[in-house]
Amino acid sequence: MSFVIRRAVSTLVPPKVANPEGIGAAKNAVRMARIAKFYEKLPKGSAPARAPGGPLGWYQAKYFGKNPSAAPIWHVIFGIMAMGYSMEYYFHLRHHKNNAH
């Protein structure tokens, strides 16, 4: 037989049937049973609410949580003003504090 004829005849028999191990129980059944057991052990329902951790978590929970407010905008404005004044004092005003004659 030529190679072409042998190749054509070999494709008539599916590989699962030709393999003696493929005739027995399906290997995917055991794998699927393990996956099903894994998913049965997972907790059901929504995840419990986590408590905020650290200062940033506390700030976010207070101002951005269930009752959001505009307070962070004011905090940023006053923070920039305080930082600007402290920089202005350090670079300019500290030189003139005792020279008022």
Coordinates of C-alpha atoms in Angstrom, one line a residue:
M1 CA 0.0 0.0 0.0
S2 CA 1.2 3.4 -0.7
F3 CA 1.5 6.1 1.9
V4 CA -1.5 8.0 0.6
I5 CA -3.8 5.0 0.8
R6 CA -2.6 4.1 4.3
R7 CA -3.1 7.7 5.4
A8 CA -6.7 7.7 4.1
V9 CA -7.5 4.4 5.8
S10 CA -6.0 5.5 9.1
T11 CA -8.3 8.5 9.3
L12 CA -11.4 6.3 9.1
V13 CA -10.9 5.1 12.7
P14 CA -11.2 7.9 15.2
P15 CA -8.2 8.1 17.6
K16 CA -10.4 7.7 20.8
V17 CA -11.8 4.4 19.6
A18 CA -8.4 3.1 18.4
N19 CA -6.9 3.8 21.8
P20 CA -7.8 1.1 24.4
E21 CA -7.7 3.6 27.2
G22 CA -10.4 5.7 25.4
I23 CA -12.9 2.9 25.6
G24 CA -13.1 2.9 29.4
A25 CA -14.6 5.7 31.7
A26 CA -14.2 9.2 30.5
K27 CA -11.2 11.0 32.1
N28 CA -13.1 14.3 32.1
A29 CA -15.7 12.9 34.4
V30 CA -13.2 12.6 37.3
R31 CA -11.8 16.0 36.6
M32 CA -15.3 17.6 36.5
A33 CA -16.2 15.9 39.8
R34 CA -13.1 17.5 41.4
I35 CA -14.0 20.9 40.0
A36 CA -17.6 20.5 41.2
K37 CA -16.4 19.7 44.7
F38 CA -14.1 22.7 44.7
Y39 CA -17.0 25.0 43.7
E40 CA -19.3 23.5 46.4
K41 CA -16.7 24.4 49.1
L42 CA -16.7 28.1 48.1
P43 CA -18.6 30.5 50.3
K44 CA -22.0 31.6 48.9
G45 CA -23.6 35.0 49.0
S46 CA -22.0 38.5 49.0
A47 CA -18.7 39.2 50.7
P48 CA -18.8 40.8 54.1
A49 CA -18.1 44.5 54.2
R50 CA -14.4 45.2 55.0
A51 CA -13.5 47.7 57.7
P52 CA -11.4 50.6 56.4
G53 CA -7.7 50.3 57.3
G54 CA -5.4 53.2 57.9
P55 CA -5.9 56.9 57.7
L56 CA -6.6 57.0 53.9
G57 CA -9.1 54.1 54.2
W58 CA -10.9 55.9 57.1
Y59 CA -11.0 59.2 55.1
Q60 CA -12.4 57.5 52.0
A61 CA -15.0 55.6 54.1
K62 CA -16.1 58.9 55.8
Y63 CA -16.3 61.2 52.8
F64 CA -16.7 59.0 49.8
G65 CA -18.7 56.1 51.3
K66 CA -22.4 55.9 51.7
N67 CA -22.9 59.6 52.3
P68 CA -20.5 61.4 50.0
S69 CA -19.9 65.1 50.7
A70 CA -18.0 68.1 49.3
A71 CA -15.7 68.3 52.3
P72 CA -12.7 66.9 50.4
I73 CA -12.9 69.9 48.0
W74 CA -12.6 72.3 51.0
H75 CA -9.8 70.2 52.5
V76 CA -7.8 70.5 49.3
I77 CA -8.4 74.2 49.1
F78 CA -7.4 74.9 52.7
G79 CA -4.5 72.5 52.4
I80 CA -3.1 74.3 49.3
M81 CA -3.6 77.7 51.1
A82 CA -1.7 76.4 54.2
M83 CA 1.1 75.0 52.1
G84 CA 1.3 78.2 50.1
Y85 CA 1.5 80.3 53.2
S86 CA 4.2 78.1 54.8
M87 CA 6.3 78.2 51.6
E88 CA 5.8 82.0 51.4
Y89 CA 6.9 82.4 55.0
Y90 CA 9.9 80.1 54.5
F91 CA 11.2 81.8 51.3
H92 CA 10.2 85.4 52.0
L93 CA 8.5 86.5 55.1
R94 CA 10.9 85.0 57.6
H95 CA 13.6 87.5 56.6
H96 CA 11.3 90.5 57.5
K97 CA 10.0 89.5 60.9
N98 CA 12.2 91.7 63.1
N99 CA 13.0 94.6 60.6
A100 CA 9.8 96.6 61.2
H101 CA 11.2 100.0 62.3

